């Protein structure tokens, strides 16, 4: 990489860092490119050199940090695929661990869940933090189908409804905790929370 390209990449990362900090402090709708330029110590022209507008900058911020749900699901299935309940437990635990210990992910998830005002709700990329990919959705639902076939899924649940409740529980936990991470230690309570989730979905849990 040439020095000029390296300088440009550093400037781009500084702009993204400043956008993250400013969005977190005052919300997405109330943040302007002028605010971000001031926080980054650059001109608005420098921002426009890298990003077409605020939406493009926001897209880049979301791309930089994401929950690696596809990898979490695939790794759990590879290690524990013959025991689907244990596999789902591992997916839930590792998802909450990611929010607990990955600080950049914490910040971006907080922006998406608590700093995107109504004006921003129709942004097409916000869902990448809160929704399962089609790949993860299919694999998780298949695990619930296996638990149903084994007689372990609650009788009043279908694999699809169980998958929705599984996902909603995890997103709801993250939403609540990220409002004030000092309110309690999610790292200390996450295992018991996951066991509460398991008890709500399954009978004869292995």
PDB file of N, CA, C and O in Angstrom, residues 139-189:
ATOM      1  N   UNK A 139     -30.739 -22.686   9.412  1.00  0.00           N
ATOM      2  CA  UNK A 139     -30.032 -23.684  10.217  1.00  0.00           C
ATOM      3  C   UNK A 139     -30.615 -23.790  11.625  1.00  0.00           C
ATOM      4  O   UNK A 139     -30.758 -24.885  12.175  1.00  0.00           O
ATOM      5  N   UNK A 140     -30.975 -22.652  12.233  1.00  0.00           N
ATOM      6  CA  UNK A 140     -31.558 -22.678  13.574  1.00  0.00           C
ATOM      7  C   UNK A 140     -32.923 -23.360  13.540  1.00  0.00           C
ATOM      8  O   UNK A 140     -33.243 -24.181  14.412  1.00  0.00           O
ATOM      9  N   UNK A 141     -33.725 -23.064  12.530  1.00  0.00           N
ATOM     10  CA  UNK A 141     -35.041 -23.712  12.438  1.00  0.00           C
ATOM     11  C   UNK A 141     -34.890 -25.219  12.230  1.00  0.00           C
ATOM     12  O   UNK A 141     -35.685 -26.010  12.761  1.00  0.00           O
ATOM     13  N   UNK A 142     -33.879 -25.624  11.487  1.00  0.00           N
ATOM     14  CA  UNK A 142     -33.628 -27.056  11.317  1.00  0.00           C
ATOM     15  C   UNK A 142     -33.297 -27.726  12.651  1.00  0.00           C
ATOM     16  O   UNK A 142     -33.708 -28.873  12.896  1.00  0.00           O
ATOM     17  N   UNK A 143     -32.568 -27.024  13.497  1.00  0.00           N
ATOM     18  CA  UNK A 143     -32.273 -27.572  14.828  1.00  0.00           C
ATOM     19  C   UNK A 143     -33.551 -27.759  15.633  1.00  0.00           C
ATOM     20  O   UNK A 143     -33.718 -28.760  16.346  1.00  0.00           O
ATOM     21  N   UNK A 144     -34.465 -26.801  15.536  1.00  0.00           N
ATOM     22  CA  UNK A 144     -35.742 -26.956  16.233  1.00  0.00           C
ATOM     23  C   UNK A 144     -36.575 -28.096  15.629  1.00  0.00           C
ATOM     24  O   UNK A 144     -37.301 -28.792  16.345  1.00  0.00           O
ATOM     25  N   UNK A 145     -36.470 -28.303  14.324  1.00  0.00           N
ATOM     26  CA  UNK A 145     -37.156 -29.446  13.708  1.00  0.00           C
ATOM     27  C   UNK A 145     -36.616 -30.762  14.271  1.00  0.00           C
ATOM     28  O   UNK A 145     -37.373 -31.704  14.530  1.00  0.00           O
ATOM     29  N   UNK A 146     -35.308 -30.816  14.480  1.00  0.00           N
ATOM     30  CA  UNK A 146     -34.704 -32.027  15.048  1.00  0.00           C
ATOM     31  C   UNK A 146     -35.157 -32.252  16.484  1.00  0.00           C
ATOM     32  O   UNK A 146     -35.418 -33.383  16.891  1.00  0.00           O
ATOM     33  N   UNK A 147     -35.267 -31.169  17.252  1.00  0.00           N
ATOM     34  CA  UNK A 147     -35.720 -31.340  18.638  1.00  0.00           C
ATOM     35  C   UNK A 147     -37.183 -31.778  18.679  1.00  0.00           C
ATOM     36  O   UNK A 147     -37.580 -32.562  19.543  1.00  0.00           O
ATOM     37  N   UNK A 148     -37.971 -31.274  17.728  1.00  0.00           N
ATOM     38  CA  UNK A 148     -39.372 -31.707  17.658  1.00  0.00           C
ATOM     39  C   UNK A 148     -39.461 -33.194  17.313  1.00  0.00           C
ATOM     40  O   UNK A 148     -40.239 -33.942  17.932  1.00  0.00           O
ATOM     41  N   UNK A 149     -38.656 -33.639  16.358  1.00  0.00           N
ATOM     42  CA  UNK A 149     -38.668 -35.050  15.965  1.00  0.00           C
ATOM     43  C   UNK A 149     -38.243 -35.958  17.112  1.00  0.00           C
ATOM     44  O   UNK A 149     -38.715 -37.101  17.229  1.00  0.00           O
ATOM     45  N   UNK A 150     -37.364 -35.440  17.975  1.00  0.00           N
ATOM     46  CA  UNK A 150     -36.888 -36.224  19.120  1.00  0.00           C
ATOM     47  C   UNK A 150     -37.838 -36.143  20.308  1.00  0.00           C
ATOM     48  O   UNK A 150     -37.600 -36.781  21.340  1.00  0.00           O
ATOM     49  N   UNK A 151     -38.916 -35.354  20.180  1.00  0.00           N
ATOM     50  CA  UNK A 151     -39.873 -35.225  21.269  1.00  0.00           C
ATOM     51  C   UNK A 151     -39.455 -34.263  22.361  1.00  0.00           C
ATOM     52  O   UNK A 151     -39.997 -34.309  23.465  1.00  0.00           O
ATOM     53  N   UNK A 152     -38.508 -33.368  22.067  1.00  0.00           N
ATOM     54  CA  UNK A 152     -38.003 -32.442  23.081  1.00  0.00           C
ATOM     55  C   UNK A 152     -38.595 -31.035  22.981  1.00  0.00           C
ATOM     56  O   UNK A 152     -38.421 -30.240  23.899  1.00  0.00           O
ATOM     57  N   UNK A 153     -39.258 -30.720  21.874  1.00  0.00           N
ATOM     58  CA  UNK A 153     -39.827 -29.385  21.725  1.00  0.00           C
ATOM     59  C   UNK A 153     -41.200 -29.342  22.390  1.00  0.00           C
ATOM     60  O   UNK A 153     -41.971 -30.302  22.302  1.00  0.00           O
ATOM     61  N   UNK A 154     -41.497 -28.244  23.065  1.00  0.00           N
ATOM     62  CA  UNK A 154     -42.811 -28.087  23.690  1.00  0.00           C
ATOM     63  C   UNK A 154     -43.922 -28.323  22.673  1.00  0.00           C
ATOM     64  O   UNK A 154     -43.820 -27.885  21.517  1.00  0.00           O
ATOM     65  N   UNK A 155     -44.991 -29.006  23.096  1.00  0.00           N
ATOM     66  CA  UNK A 155     -46.051 -29.420  22.181  1.00  0.00           C
ATOM     67  C   UNK A 155     -46.758 -28.244  21.514  1.00  0.00           C
ATOM     68  O   UNK A 155     -47.270 -28.380  20.402  1.00  0.00           O
ATOM     69  N   UNK A 156     -46.808 -27.101  22.182  1.00  0.00           N
ATOM     70  CA  UNK A 156     -47.541 -25.963  21.629  1.00  0.00           C
ATOM     71  C   UNK A 156     -46.673 -25.077  20.743  1.00  0.00           C
ATOM     72  O   UNK A 156     -47.108 -23.997  20.326  1.00  0.00           O
ATOM     73  N   UNK A 157     -45.463 -25.514  20.436  1.00  0.00           N
ATOM     74  CA  UNK A 157     -44.567 -24.748  19.582  1.00  0.00           C
ATOM     75  C   UNK A 157     -44.317 -25.476  18.273  1.00  0.00           C
ATOM     76  O   UNK A 157     -44.224 -26.709  18.236  1.00  0.00           O
ATOM     77  N   UNK A 158     -44.192 -24.701  17.196  1.00  0.00           N
ATOM     78  CA  UNK A 158     -43.685 -25.232  15.939  1.00  0.00           C
ATOM     79  C   UNK A 158     -42.207 -24.855  15.835  1.00  0.00           C
ATOM     80  O   UNK A 158     -41.746 -23.939  16.545  1.00  0.00           O
ATOM     81  N   UNK A 159     -41.435 -25.506  14.980  1.00  0.00           N
ATOM     82  CA  UNK A 159     -40.041 -25.077  14.809  1.00  0.00           C
ATOM     83  C   UNK A 159     -39.909 -23.605  14.437  1.00  0.00           C
ATOM     84  O   UNK A 159     -39.005 -22.918  14.919  1.00  0.00           O
ATOM     85  N   UNK A 160     -40.828 -23.092  13.613  1.00  0.00           N
ATOM     86  CA  UNK A 160     -40.754 -21.679  13.210  1.00  0.00           C
ATOM     87  C   UNK A 160     -41.039 -20.758  14.390  1.00  0.00           C
ATOM     88  O   UNK A 160     -40.339 -19.753  14.590  1.00  0.00           O
ATOM     89  N   UNK A 161     -42.076 -21.069  15.183  1.00  0.00           N
ATOM     90  CA  UNK A 161     -42.391 -20.206  16.324  1.00  0.00           C
ATOM     91  C   UNK A 161     -41.297 -20.299  17.378  1.00  0.00           C
ATOM     92  O   UNK A 161     -40.959 -19.300  18.028  1.00  0.00           O
ATOM     93  N   UNK A 162     -40.720 -21.482  17.564  1.00  0.00           N
ATOM     94  CA  UNK A 162     -39.627 -21.629  18.523  1.00  0.00           C
ATOM     95  C   UNK A 162     -38.416 -20.818  18.086  1.00  0.00           C
ATOM     96  O   UNK A 162     -37.768 -20.158  18.909  1.00  0.00           O
ATOM     97  N   UNK A 163     -38.114 -20.830  16.799  1.00  0.00           N
ATOM     98  CA  UNK A 163     -36.985 -20.041  16.291  1.00  0.00           C
ATOM     99  C   UNK A 163     -37.228 -18.558  16.516  1.00  0.00           C
ATOM    100  O   UNK A 163     -36.329 -17.827  16.923  1.00  0.00           O
ATOM    101  N   UNK A 164     -38.456 -18.083  16.293  1.00  0.00           N
ATOM    102  CA  UNK A 164     -38.765 -16.666  16.521  1.00  0.00           C
ATOM    103  C   UNK A 164     -38.619 -16.303  17.998  1.00  0.00           C
ATOM    104  O   UNK A 164     -38.066 -15.252  18.328  1.00  0.00           O
ATOM    105  N   UNK A 165     -39.095 -17.155  18.887  1.00  0.00           N
ATOM    106  CA  UNK A 165     -39.003 -16.860  20.314  1.00  0.00           C
ATOM    107  C   UNK A 165     -37.559 -16.914  20.807  1.00  0.00           C
ATOM    108  O   UNK A 165     -37.147 -16.100  21.645  1.00  0.00           O
ATOM    109  N   UNK A 166     -36.790 -17.841  20.292  1.00  0.00           N
ATOM    110  CA  UNK A 166     -35.363 -17.959  20.608  1.00  0.00           C
ATOM    111  C   UNK A 166     -34.641 -16.659  20.239  1.00  0.00           C
ATOM    112  O   UNK A 166     -33.921 -16.066  21.053  1.00  0.00           O
ATOM    113  N   UNK A 167     -34.885 -16.193  19.029  1.00  0.00           N
ATOM    114  CA  UNK A 167     -34.238 -14.977  18.548  1.00  0.00           C
ATOM    115  C   UNK A 167     -34.722 -13.754  19.322  1.00  0.00           C
ATOM    116  O   UNK A 167     -33.927 -12.899  19.722  1.00  0.00           O
ATOM    117  N   UNK A 168     -36.039 -13.664  19.559  1.00  0.00           N
ATOM    118  CA  UNK A 168     -36.598 -12.513  20.268  1.00  0.00           C
ATOM    119  C   UNK A 168     -36.074 -12.417  21.694  1.00  0.00           C
ATOM    120  O   UNK A 168     -35.830 -11.310  22.204  1.00  0.00           O
ATOM    121  N   UNK A 169     -35.903 -13.551  22.351  1.00  0.00           N
ATOM    122  CA  UNK A 169     -35.359 -13.566  23.705  1.00  0.00           C
ATOM    123  C   UNK A 169     -33.951 -12.966  23.716  1.00  0.00           C
ATOM    124  O   UNK A 169     -33.623 -12.122  24.569  1.00  0.00           O
ATOM    125  N   UNK A 170     -33.122 -13.368  22.774  1.00  0.00           N
ATOM    126  CA  UNK A 170     -31.740 -12.885  22.739  1.00  0.00           C
ATOM    127  C   UNK A 170     -31.685 -11.400  22.400  1.00  0.00           C
ATOM    128  O   UNK A 170     -30.945 -10.632  23.037  1.00  0.00           O
ATOM    129  N   UNK A 171     -32.467 -10.964  21.410  1.00  0.00           N
ATOM    130  CA  UNK A 171     -32.492  -9.544  21.050  1.00  0.00           C
ATOM    131  C   UNK A 171     -33.051  -8.712  22.197  1.00  0.00           C
ATOM    132  O   UNK A 171     -32.539  -7.638  22.523  1.00  0.00           O
ATOM    133  N   UNK A 172     -34.100  -9.220  22.855  1.00  0.00           N
ATOM    134  CA  UNK A 172     -34.683  -8.491  23.985  1.00  0.00           C
ATOM    135  C   UNK A 172     -33.702  -8.344  25.134  1.00  0.00           C
ATOM    136  O   UNK A 172     -33.628  -7.283  25.766  1.00  0.00           O
ATOM    137  N   UNK A 173     -32.944  -9.397  25.407  1.00  0.00           N
ATOM    138  CA  UNK A 173     -31.923  -9.335  26.458  1.00  0.00           C
ATOM    139  C   UNK A 173     -30.885  -8.271  26.126  1.00  0.00           C
ATOM    140  O   UNK A 173     -30.506  -7.453  26.974  1.00  0.00           O
ATOM    141  N   UNK A 174     -30.421  -8.276  24.869  1.00  0.00           N
ATOM    142  CA  UNK A 174     -29.420  -7.283  24.456  1.00  0.00           C
ATOM    143  C   UNK A 174     -29.993  -5.871  24.522  1.00  0.00           C
ATOM    144  O   UNK A 174     -29.320  -4.939  24.994  1.00  0.00           O
ATOM    145  N   UNK A 175     -31.223  -5.709  24.059  1.00  0.00           N
ATOM    146  CA  UNK A 175     -31.870  -4.389  24.086  1.00  0.00           C
ATOM    147  C   UNK A 175     -31.934  -3.857  25.512  1.00  0.00           C
ATOM    148  O   UNK A 175     -31.567  -2.704  25.783  1.00  0.00           O
ATOM    149  N   UNK A 176     -32.387  -4.694  26.440  1.00  0.00           N
ATOM    150  CA  UNK A 176     -32.531  -4.260  27.835  1.00  0.00           C
ATOM    151  C   UNK A 176     -31.176  -3.931  28.445  1.00  0.00           C
ATOM    152  O   UNK A 176     -30.997  -2.876  29.060  1.00  0.00           O
ATOM    153  N   UNK A 177     -30.196  -4.802  28.264  1.00  0.00           N
ATOM    154  CA  UNK A 177     -28.896  -4.601  28.917  1.00  0.00           C
ATOM    155  C   UNK A 177     -28.175  -3.376  28.361  1.00  0.00           C
ATOM    156  O   UNK A 177     -27.551  -2.611  29.109  1.00  0.00           O
ATOM    157  N   UNK A 178     -28.275  -3.172  27.038  1.00  0.00           N
ATOM    158  CA  UNK A 178     -27.544  -2.064  26.427  1.00  0.00           C
ATOM    159  C   UNK A 178     -28.122  -0.694  26.790  1.00  0.00           C
ATOM    160  O   UNK A 178     -27.465   0.326  26.573  1.00  0.00           O
ATOM    161  N   UNK A 179     -29.327  -0.658  27.355  1.00  0.00           N
ATOM    162  CA  UNK A 179     -29.832   0.623  27.850  1.00  0.00           C
ATOM    163  C   UNK A 179     -28.935   1.177  28.950  1.00  0.00           C
ATOM    164  O   UNK A 179     -28.752   2.382  29.068  1.00  0.00           O
ATOM    165  N   UNK A 180     -28.373   0.264  29.759  1.00  0.00           N
ATOM    166  CA  UNK A 180     -27.478   0.655  30.850  1.00  0.00           C
ATOM    167  C   UNK A 180     -26.643  -0.557  31.251  1.00  0.00           C
ATOM    168  O   UNK A 180     -27.031  -1.325  32.129  1.00  0.00           O
ATOM    169  N   UNK A 181     -25.501  -0.767  30.607  1.00  0.00           N
ATOM    170  CA  UNK A 181     -24.685  -1.949  30.905  1.00  0.00           C
ATOM    171  C   UNK A 181     -24.184  -2.020  32.343  1.00  0.00           C
ATOM    172  O   UNK A 181     -23.699  -3.073  32.774  1.00  0.00           O
ATOM    173  N   UNK A 182     -24.319  -0.911  33.108  1.00  0.00           N
ATOM    174  CA  UNK A 182     -23.892  -0.927  34.502  1.00  0.00           C
ATOM    175  C   UNK A 182     -24.978  -1.472  35.430  1.00  0.00           C
ATOM    176  O   UNK A 182     -24.726  -1.678  36.622  1.00  0.00           O
ATOM    177  N   UNK A 183     -26.184  -1.702  34.903  1.00  0.00           N
ATOM    178  CA  UNK A 183     -27.282  -2.118  35.765  1.00  0.00           C
ATOM    179  C   UNK A 183     -27.059  -3.511  36.346  1.00  0.00           C
ATOM    180  O   UNK A 183     -27.499  -3.816  37.448  1.00  0.00           O
ATOM    181  N   UNK A 184     -26.396  -4.375  35.600  1.00  0.00           N
ATOM    182  CA  UNK A 184     -26.026  -5.703  36.105  1.00  0.00           C
ATOM    183  C   UNK A 184     -24.979  -6.277  35.163  1.00  0.00           C
ATOM    184  O   UNK A 184     -24.741  -5.738  34.073  1.00  0.00           O
ATOM    185  N   UNK A 185     -24.344  -7.364  35.570  1.00  0.00           N
ATOM    186  CA  UNK A 185     -23.319  -7.990  34.745  1.00  0.00           C
ATOM    187  C   UNK A 185     -23.952  -9.057  33.858  1.00  0.00           C
ATOM    188  O   UNK A 185     -24.320 -10.135  34.334  1.00  0.00           O
ATOM    189  N   UNK A 186     -24.090  -8.748  32.586  1.00  0.00           N
ATOM    190  CA  UNK A 186     -24.624  -9.737  31.653  1.00  0.00           C
ATOM    191  C   UNK A 186     -23.687 -10.930  31.550  1.00  0.00           C
ATOM    192  O   UNK A 186     -24.147 -12.074  31.419  1.00  0.00           O
ATOM    193  N   UNK A 187     -22.394 -10.686  31.645  1.00  0.00           N
ATOM    194  CA  UNK A 187     -21.432 -11.799  31.578  1.00  0.00           C
ATOM    195  C   UNK A 187     -21.681 -12.808  32.695  1.00  0.00           C
ATOM    196  O   UNK A 187     -21.578 -14.016  32.492  1.00  0.00           O
ATOM    197  N   UNK A 188     -22.016 -12.306  33.894  1.00  0.00           N
ATOM    198  CA  UNK A 188     -22.248 -13.202  35.027  1.00  0.00           C
ATOM    199  C   UNK A 188     -23.608 -13.891  34.958  1.00  0.00           C
ATOM    200  O   UNK A 188     -23.767 -15.004  35.453  1.00  0.00           O
ATOM    201  N   UNK A 189     -24.598 -13.233  34.361  1.00  0.00           N
ATOM    202  CA  UNK A 189     -25.956 -13.774  34.357  1.00  0.00           C
ATOM    203  C   UNK A 189     -26.343 -14.471  33.062  1.00  0.00           C
ATOM    204  O   UNK A 189     -27.414 -15.094  32.984  1.00  0.00           O
TER     205      UNK A 189
END
